[in-house]
Coordinates of N, CA and C in Angstrom, one line a residue:
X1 N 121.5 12.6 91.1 CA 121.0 13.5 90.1 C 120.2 12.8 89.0
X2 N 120.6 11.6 89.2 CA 120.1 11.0 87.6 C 118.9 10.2 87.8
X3 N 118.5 10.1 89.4 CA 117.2 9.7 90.1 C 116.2 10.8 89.9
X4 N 116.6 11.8 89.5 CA 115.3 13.1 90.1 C 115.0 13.3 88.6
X5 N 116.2 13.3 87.5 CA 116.0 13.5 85.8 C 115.1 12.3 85.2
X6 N 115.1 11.2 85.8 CA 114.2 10.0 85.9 C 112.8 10.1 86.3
X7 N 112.7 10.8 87.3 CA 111.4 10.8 88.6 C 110.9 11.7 87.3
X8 N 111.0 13.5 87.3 CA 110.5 14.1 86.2 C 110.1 13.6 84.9
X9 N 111.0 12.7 84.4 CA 110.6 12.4 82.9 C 109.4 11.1 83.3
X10 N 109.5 10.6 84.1 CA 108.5 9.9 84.1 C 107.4 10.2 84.3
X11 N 107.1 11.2 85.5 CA 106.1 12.2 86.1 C 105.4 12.3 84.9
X12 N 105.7 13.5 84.1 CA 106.0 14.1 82.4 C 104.8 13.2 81.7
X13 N 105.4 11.8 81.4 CA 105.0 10.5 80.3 C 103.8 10.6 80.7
X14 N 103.4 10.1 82.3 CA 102.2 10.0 83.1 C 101.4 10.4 82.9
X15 N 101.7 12.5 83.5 CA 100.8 13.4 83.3 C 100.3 13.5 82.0
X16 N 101.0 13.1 80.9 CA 100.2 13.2 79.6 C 99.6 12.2 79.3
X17 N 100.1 10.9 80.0 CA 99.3 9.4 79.5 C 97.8 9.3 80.2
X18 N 97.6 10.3 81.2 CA 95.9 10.5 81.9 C 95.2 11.4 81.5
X19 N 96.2 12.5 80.7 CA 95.7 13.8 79.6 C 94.7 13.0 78.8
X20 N 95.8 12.4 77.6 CA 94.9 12.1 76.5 C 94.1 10.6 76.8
X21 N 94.0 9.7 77.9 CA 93.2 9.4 78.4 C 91.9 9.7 78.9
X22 N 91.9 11.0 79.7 CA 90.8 11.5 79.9 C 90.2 12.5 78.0
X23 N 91.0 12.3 76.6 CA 90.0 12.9 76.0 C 89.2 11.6 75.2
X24 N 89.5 10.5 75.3 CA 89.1 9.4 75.5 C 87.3 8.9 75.9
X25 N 87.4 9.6 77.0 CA 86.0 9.5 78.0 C 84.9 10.1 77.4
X26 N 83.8 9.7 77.3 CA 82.9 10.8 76.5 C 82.3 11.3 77.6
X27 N 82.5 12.6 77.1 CA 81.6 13.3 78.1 C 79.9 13.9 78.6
X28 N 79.6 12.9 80.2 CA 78.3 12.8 80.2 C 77.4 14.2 80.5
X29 N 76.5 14.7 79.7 CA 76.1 16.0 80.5 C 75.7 16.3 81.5
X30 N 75.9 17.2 82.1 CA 75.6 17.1 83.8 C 73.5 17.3 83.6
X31 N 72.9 16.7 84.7 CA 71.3 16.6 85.0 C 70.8 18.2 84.8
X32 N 71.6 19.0 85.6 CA 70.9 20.6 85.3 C 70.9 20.9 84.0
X33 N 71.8 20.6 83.1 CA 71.7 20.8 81.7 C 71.0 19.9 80.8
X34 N 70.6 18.9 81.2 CA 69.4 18.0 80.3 C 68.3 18.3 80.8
X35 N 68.2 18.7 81.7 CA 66.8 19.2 82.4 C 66.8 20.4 81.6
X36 N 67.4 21.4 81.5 CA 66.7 22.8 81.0 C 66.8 22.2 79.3
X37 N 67.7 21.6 78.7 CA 67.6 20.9 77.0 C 66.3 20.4 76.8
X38 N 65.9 19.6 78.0 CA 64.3 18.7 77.9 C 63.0 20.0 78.2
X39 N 63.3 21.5 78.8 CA 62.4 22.1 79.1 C 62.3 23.2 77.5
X40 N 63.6 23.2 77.4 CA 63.5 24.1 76.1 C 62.6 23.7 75.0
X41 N 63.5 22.3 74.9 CA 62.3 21.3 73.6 C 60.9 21.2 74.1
X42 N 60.7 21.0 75.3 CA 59.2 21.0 75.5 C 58.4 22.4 75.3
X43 N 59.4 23.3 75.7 CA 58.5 24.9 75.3 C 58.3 25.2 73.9
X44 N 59.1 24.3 73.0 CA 59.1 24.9 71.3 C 58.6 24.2 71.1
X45 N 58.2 22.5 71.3 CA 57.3 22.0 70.7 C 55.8 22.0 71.4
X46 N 55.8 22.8 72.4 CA 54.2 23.0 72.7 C 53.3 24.0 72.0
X47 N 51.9 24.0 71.4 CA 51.2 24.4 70.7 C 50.4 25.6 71.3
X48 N 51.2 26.8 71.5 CA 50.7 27.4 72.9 C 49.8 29.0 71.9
X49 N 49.6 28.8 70.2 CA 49.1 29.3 70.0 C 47.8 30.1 70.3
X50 N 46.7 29.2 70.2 CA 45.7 29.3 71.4 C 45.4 29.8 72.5
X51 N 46.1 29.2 72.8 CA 46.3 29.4 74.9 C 46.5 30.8 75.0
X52 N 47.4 31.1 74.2 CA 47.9 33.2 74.6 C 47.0 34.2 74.2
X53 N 46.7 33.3 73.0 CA 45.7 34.6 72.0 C 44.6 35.0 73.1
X54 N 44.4 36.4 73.0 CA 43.4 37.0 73.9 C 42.1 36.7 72.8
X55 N 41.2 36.8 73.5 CA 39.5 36.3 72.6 C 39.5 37.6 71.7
X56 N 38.7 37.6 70.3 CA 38.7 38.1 69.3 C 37.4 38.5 69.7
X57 N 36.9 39.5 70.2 CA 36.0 40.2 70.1 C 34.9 40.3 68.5
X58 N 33.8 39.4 68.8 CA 32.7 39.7 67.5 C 31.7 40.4 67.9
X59 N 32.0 41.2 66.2 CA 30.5 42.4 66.2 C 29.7 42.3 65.1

């Protein structure tokens, strides 16, 4: 009995010693999400003023 109250508390120590190890890790952002971060910033910083405006008709 006093092998299994052992096995558990150790289990226990572990499972939290890889817990707060993994908060540790910094976390890398996955490619699909730096890809659309990198498309976003490229749509706001593009000058697309111009380009949309329909021609101003002169009279």
């Amino acid at each position: 009995m006093k092998k299994y109250i052992i096995l558990v508390i150790s289990s226990a120590v572990l499972l939290v010693a890889v817990y707060v190890a993994t908060l540790f890790i910094p976390q890398r952002p996955s490619v699909e999400s730096e890809y659309n971060n990198n498309a976003i910033q490229s749509f706001e910083n593009a000058d697309l003023g111009d380009e949309l405006a329909p021609p101003v008709p002169e009279f």
